[in-house]
């Protein structure tokens, strides 16, 4: 009989425990969780704070009793594993009362997760500052809101948790400031795609401050003292207060609730103390079977370094999907199989008010850092047939290898159909498809659901044109200063240029008038064409090159340029 000990529940650990029992009725399975909850929906925590999930109990996926009833797993909550003795194959466990005991194992699984980063900023140790990782953290935030009744809150960090908490607080009627040290939120996408998110945040009257860091916090308490029946002051009833935040630009911000969401770091202390290898990214080193260098110890989830699907190099991707799959595979392998984890694509999506922003694979920043050659295209198209009510614009970015057409990454932003497009791209990338093959994808079409030429097909057409040389691209960041031998041509219709919606220094000839006015353009200069999204620009490009002009088309058109340079 194999004895499996699992450290940590939630995604990876709980998945491993359930899978191990499905594979073996004989195995003894013990799962330790240092907190009071063994399996909860940590991705749902901000949505309970915001009120979308009204029933708190819906976040509790399993209890120790339900886990034992269904899977016969011995779940021990409020039990902290403090040491691993690899030679004796035992772990030291500290109970809630402080007493210790030893538990032996045949196979050990580490699933400790990742902890919120709390930067060394003076003044953060105060009752109004919180991070969000688990149910007790969520309860503490709600308690502070109930007790302090804040009119203003500040969120530091524009990643997944930061954006979700920003929306949750705004939804509760709390005026909110979002501080982000980088020049964009949602760093899995590139800045020009994040520009759509910035606009949505500001449209909701959230105080978004990019390139702004928190330098210190000062707690200013306010004590309410009630009087007893004799009119004498009694003990303070509860502590309220506010915070004075000092920012890196010299500004001071007064707030009554501070959420720190600057990122997470792998929980590796236990593994490190046991002498297990920690990688250069800071996570536990495992092979493709999720095995550490100790053949009887496996590790999964946010604490491990996984291999990036595109670069084939170690990376940290704290997402629930990879953690669940890794836990399942680790259970298989602890019980004698040889299942391999085939890399992480980082497929992710985030809701920001009525907008969705999603990505898969590598972004431009990562490709540059990895020194991988790439090309990119942008497409802005309707989520379904434009003549059917409710169509929304899908802004889509595709990154690919210019020589082979291999899919390196994709990003999408919009109000409808974003998950669908990125999910398709995730499958296509894992299947090894090229952008040329994406042209042939046969996706569902009916006016309420899609278009005869889907956004993905259209992006593939543009990418394939570039690879074949049927089109030449210019991108928004190349329009900073025109050379003497270049002319900028806007081929949109006149109403589209109203209210300053054009690029300074251009010539305006609508595409439908271009054949009759082509002699107005100089043949000794390169014509840089732009329209609203790039489609009419391509039509104009083909006309011009067929008449002997040298030209390039602005990929993604004025829409990409506008949000990228905002």
mmCIF file of N, CA, C and O in Angstrom, residues 89-136:
data_model
loop_
_atom_site.group_PDB
_atom_site.id
_atom_site.type_symbol
_atom_site.label_atom_id
_atom_site.label_comp_id
_atom_site.label_asym_id
_atom_site.label_seq_id
_atom_site.Cartn_x
_atom_site.Cartn_y
_atom_site.Cartn_z
ATOM 1 N N UNK A 89 12.040 9.974 5.510
ATOM 2 C CA UNK A 89 10.775 10.065 4.782
ATOM 3 C C UNK A 89 9.625 10.370 5.739
ATOM 4 O O UNK A 89 8.612 9.672 5.791
ATOM 5 N N UNK A 90 9.843 11.459 6.504
ATOM 6 C CA UNK A 90 8.820 11.943 7.423
ATOM 7 C C UNK A 90 8.679 13.449 7.267
ATOM 8 O O UNK A 90 9.582 14.132 6.772
ATOM 9 N N UNK A 91 7.531 13.948 7.701
ATOM 10 C CA UNK A 91 7.324 15.394 7.799
ATOM 11 C C UNK A 91 6.967 15.725 9.241
ATOM 12 O O UNK A 91 6.372 14.914 9.951
ATOM 13 N N UNK A 92 7.364 16.925 9.671
ATOM 14 C CA UNK A 92 7.006 17.422 10.997
ATOM 15 C C UNK A 92 5.798 18.326 10.867
ATOM 16 O O UNK A 92 5.794 19.256 10.039
ATOM 17 N N UNK A 93 4.771 18.052 11.657
ATOM 18 C CA UNK A 93 3.506 18.788 11.561
ATOM 19 C C UNK A 93 3.242 19.502 12.879
ATOM 20 O O UNK A 93 3.357 18.902 13.951
ATOM 21 N N UNK A 94 2.903 20.782 12.787
ATOM 22 C CA UNK A 94 2.538 21.563 13.965
ATOM 23 C C UNK A 94 1.038 21.771 13.980
ATOM 24 O O UNK A 94 0.463 22.305 13.033
ATOM 25 N N UNK A 95 0.408 21.322 15.074
ATOM 26 C CA UNK A 95 -1.043 21.478 15.222
ATOM 27 C C UNK A 95 -1.387 22.920 15.618
ATOM 28 O O UNK A 95 -0.511 23.717 15.949
ATOM 29 N N UNK A 96 -2.670 23.210 15.633
ATOM 30 C CA UNK A 96 -3.130 24.540 16.015
ATOM 31 C C UNK A 96 -2.767 24.888 17.451
ATOM 32 O O UNK A 96 -2.573 26.060 17.787
ATOM 33 N N UNK A 97 -2.663 23.858 18.320
ATOM 34 C CA UNK A 97 -2.320 24.117 19.725
ATOM 35 C C UNK A 97 -0.819 24.246 19.945
ATOM 36 O O UNK A 97 -0.353 24.405 21.082
ATOM 37 N N UNK A 98 -0.025 24.156 18.869
ATOM 38 C CA UNK A 98 1.414 24.322 18.983
ATOM 39 C C UNK A 98 2.205 23.043 19.151
ATOM 40 O O UNK A 98 3.442 23.054 19.091
ATOM 41 N N UNK A 99 1.529 21.927 19.350
ATOM 42 C CA UNK A 99 2.231 20.654 19.512
ATOM 43 C C UNK A 99 2.662 20.093 18.163
ATOM 44 O O UNK A 99 2.026 20.363 17.137
ATOM 45 N N UNK A 100 3.745 19.327 18.161
ATOM 46 C CA UNK A 100 4.305 18.758 16.940
ATOM 47 C C UNK A 100 4.169 17.245 16.926
ATOM 48 O O UNK A 100 4.080 16.598 17.980
ATOM 49 N N UNK A 101 4.159 16.678 15.722
ATOM 50 C CA UNK A 101 4.258 15.222 15.573
ATOM 51 C C UNK A 101 4.858 14.907 14.211
ATOM 52 O O UNK A 101 4.958 15.772 13.348
ATOM 53 N N UNK A 102 5.296 13.678 14.042
ATOM 54 C CA UNK A 102 5.902 13.217 12.795
ATOM 55 C C UNK A 102 4.898 12.367 12.024
ATOM 56 O O UNK A 102 4.128 11.606 12.612
ATOM 57 N N UNK A 103 4.917 12.524 10.703
ATOM 58 C CA UNK A 103 4.078 11.684 9.831
ATOM 59 C C UNK A 103 4.956 11.146 8.707
ATOM 60 O O UNK A 103 5.670 11.902 8.045
ATOM 61 N N UNK A 104 4.931 9.841 8.504
ATOM 62 C CA UNK A 104 5.735 9.230 7.462
ATOM 63 C C UNK A 104 5.036 9.257 6.115
ATOM 64 O O UNK A 104 3.827 9.484 6.022
ATOM 65 N N UNK A 105 5.821 9.042 5.053
ATOM 66 C CA UNK A 105 5.259 9.006 3.704
ATOM 67 C C UNK A 105 6.063 8.059 2.826
ATOM 68 O O UNK A 105 7.245 7.795 3.077
ATOM 69 N N UNK A 106 5.385 7.554 1.787
ATOM 70 C CA UNK A 106 6.093 6.879 0.704
ATOM 71 C C UNK A 106 6.337 7.875 -0.444
ATOM 72 O O UNK A 106 7.412 7.910 -1.032
ATOM 73 N N UNK A 107 5.297 8.659 -0.743
ATOM 74 C CA UNK A 107 5.390 9.711 -1.748
ATOM 75 C C UNK A 107 4.868 11.006 -1.125
ATOM 76 O O UNK A 107 3.859 11.003 -0.422
ATOM 77 N N UNK A 108 5.582 12.083 -1.417
ATOM 78 C CA UNK A 108 5.225 13.381 -0.846
ATOM 79 C C UNK A 108 4.953 14.364 -1.990
ATOM 80 O O UNK A 108 5.728 14.451 -2.942
ATOM 81 N N UNK A 109 3.854 15.105 -1.881
ATOM 82 C CA UNK A 109 3.512 16.116 -2.877
ATOM 83 C C UNK A 109 3.488 17.490 -2.221
ATOM 84 O O UNK A 109 2.777 17.705 -1.234
ATOM 85 N N UNK A 110 4.237 18.418 -2.780
ATOM 86 C CA UNK A 110 4.258 19.793 -2.296
ATOM 87 C C UNK A 110 3.357 20.651 -3.179
ATOM 88 O O UNK A 110 3.560 20.736 -4.393
ATOM 89 N N UNK A 111 2.371 21.276 -2.559
ATOM 90 C CA UNK A 111 1.478 22.195 -3.273
ATOM 91 C C UNK A 111 1.218 23.419 -2.390
ATOM 92 O O UNK A 111 0.077 23.721 -2.032
ATOM 93 N N UNK A 112 2.296 24.123 -2.019
ATOM 94 C CA UNK A 112 2.147 25.243 -1.072
ATOM 95 C C UNK A 112 1.653 26.538 -1.688
ATOM 96 O O UNK A 112 1.319 27.480 -0.978
ATOM 97 N N UNK A 113 1.642 26.620 -3.026
ATOM 98 C CA UNK A 113 1.130 27.808 -3.683
ATOM 99 C C UNK A 113 2.108 28.968 -3.674
ATOM 100 O O UNK A 113 3.316 28.799 -3.530
ATOM 101 N N UNK A 114 1.550 30.164 -3.834
ATOM 102 C CA UNK A 114 2.346 31.387 -3.862
ATOM 103 C C UNK A 114 1.732 32.386 -2.898
ATOM 104 O O UNK A 114 0.515 32.414 -2.696
ATOM 105 N N UNK A 115 2.581 33.197 -2.296
ATOM 106 C CA UNK A 115 2.131 34.187 -1.317
ATOM 107 C C UNK A 115 2.161 35.580 -1.911
ATOM 108 O O UNK A 115 3.030 35.892 -2.734
ATOM 109 N N UNK A 116 1.219 36.448 -1.508
ATOM 110 C CA UNK A 116 1.264 37.833 -1.991
ATOM 111 C C UNK A 116 2.577 38.507 -1.598
ATOM 112 O O UNK A 116 3.076 38.328 -0.487
ATOM 113 N N UNK A 117 3.138 39.266 -2.525
ATOM 114 C CA UNK A 117 4.351 40.027 -2.236
ATOM 115 C C UNK A 117 3.967 41.264 -1.430
ATOM 116 O O UNK A 117 3.081 42.027 -1.828
ATOM 117 N N UNK A 118 4.605 41.423 -0.301
ATOM 118 C CA UNK A 118 4.408 42.629 0.492
ATOM 119 C C UNK A 118 5.724 43.396 0.488
ATOM 120 O O UNK A 118 6.661 43.053 1.205
ATOM 121 N N UNK A 119 5.852 44.394 -0.353
ATOM 122 C CA UNK A 119 7.133 45.095 -0.499
ATOM 123 C C UNK A 119 7.521 45.810 0.794
ATOM 124 O O UNK A 119 6.655 46.154 1.609
ATOM 125 N N UNK A 120 8.822 46.060 0.977
ATOM 126 C CA UNK A 120 9.298 46.708 2.216
ATOM 127 C C UNK A 120 9.022 48.206 2.217
ATOM 128 O O UNK A 120 9.943 49.026 2.241
ATOM 129 N N UNK A 121 7.755 48.543 2.219
ATOM 130 C CA UNK A 121 7.338 49.953 2.212
ATOM 131 C C UNK A 121 6.993 50.344 3.648
ATOM 132 O O UNK A 121 6.190 49.658 4.300
ATOM 133 N N UNK A 122 7.558 51.413 4.163
ATOM 134 C CA UNK A 122 7.270 51.822 5.539
ATOM 135 C C UNK A 122 5.781 52.076 5.757
ATOM 136 O O UNK A 122 5.111 52.703 4.931
ATOM 137 N N UNK A 123 5.269 51.557 6.873
ATOM 138 C CA UNK A 123 3.913 51.877 7.287
ATOM 139 C C UNK A 123 2.835 50.922 6.840
ATOM 140 O O UNK A 123 1.653 51.152 7.106
ATOM 141 N N UNK A 124 3.196 49.805 6.189
ATOM 142 C CA UNK A 124 2.158 48.887 5.689
ATOM 143 C C UNK A 124 1.561 48.019 6.800
ATOM 144 O O UNK A 124 0.505 47.415 6.601
ATOM 145 N N UNK A 125 2.236 47.935 7.922
ATOM 146 C CA UNK A 125 1.723 47.124 9.034
ATOM 147 C C UNK A 125 0.686 47.937 9.813
ATOM 148 O O UNK A 125 0.972 48.545 10.849
ATOM 149 N N UNK A 126 -0.524 47.960 9.281
ATOM 150 C CA UNK A 126 -1.605 48.722 9.908
ATOM 151 C C UNK A 126 -2.924 48.008 9.643
ATOM 152 O O UNK A 126 -3.019 47.174 8.733
ATOM 153 N N UNK A 127 -3.974 48.300 10.405
ATOM 154 C CA UNK A 127 -5.233 47.545 10.283
ATOM 155 C C UNK A 127 -6.030 47.809 9.016
ATOM 156 O O UNK A 127 -7.002 47.112 8.748
ATOM 157 N N UNK A 128 -5.624 48.794 8.217
ATOM 158 C CA UNK A 128 -6.383 49.123 7.007
ATOM 159 C C UNK A 128 -5.716 48.606 5.731
ATOM 160 O O UNK A 128 -6.227 48.834 4.642
ATOM 161 N N UNK A 129 -4.599 47.914 5.864
ATOM 162 C CA UNK A 129 -3.879 47.399 4.702
ATOM 163 C C UNK A 129 -4.051 45.890 4.617
ATOM 164 O O UNK A 129 -3.835 45.175 5.605
ATOM 165 N N UNK A 130 -4.415 45.405 3.445
ATOM 166 C CA UNK A 130 -4.701 43.985 3.260
ATOM 167 C C UNK A 130 -4.117 43.485 1.942
ATOM 168 O O UNK A 130 -3.903 44.251 1.000
ATOM 169 N N UNK A 131 -3.875 42.178 1.891
ATOM 170 C CA UNK A 131 -3.659 41.473 0.632
ATOM 171 C C UNK A 131 -4.745 40.414 0.531
ATOM 172 O O UNK A 131 -5.495 40.189 1.485
ATOM 173 N N UNK A 132 -4.844 39.764 -0.617
ATOM 174 C CA UNK A 132 -5.923 38.799 -0.828
ATOM 175 C C UNK A 132 -5.362 37.508 -1.398
ATOM 176 O O UNK A 132 -4.906 37.477 -2.544
ATOM 177 N N UNK A 133 -5.404 36.447 -0.566
ATOM 178 C CA UNK A 133 -4.967 35.137 -1.027
ATOM 179 C C UNK A 133 -5.981 34.052 -0.713
ATOM 180 O O UNK A 133 -6.146 33.102 -1.460
ATOM 181 N N UNK A 134 -6.678 34.172 0.413
ATOM 182 C CA UNK A 134 -7.534 33.078 0.873
ATOM 183 C C UNK A 134 -8.800 33.620 1.533
ATOM 184 O O UNK A 134 -9.031 34.827 1.587
ATOM 185 N N UNK A 135 -9.611 32.706 2.053
ATOM 186 C CA UNK A 135 -10.882 33.083 2.679
ATOM 187 C C UNK A 135 -10.684 34.013 3.886
ATOM 188 O O UNK A 135 -11.386 35.027 4.000
ATOM 189 N N UNK A 136 -9.753 33.720 4.800
ATOM 190 C CA UNK A 136 -9.545 34.649 5.911
ATOM 191 C C UNK A 136 -9.150 36.055 5.453
ATOM 192 O O UNK A 136 -9.577 37.050 6.061
#
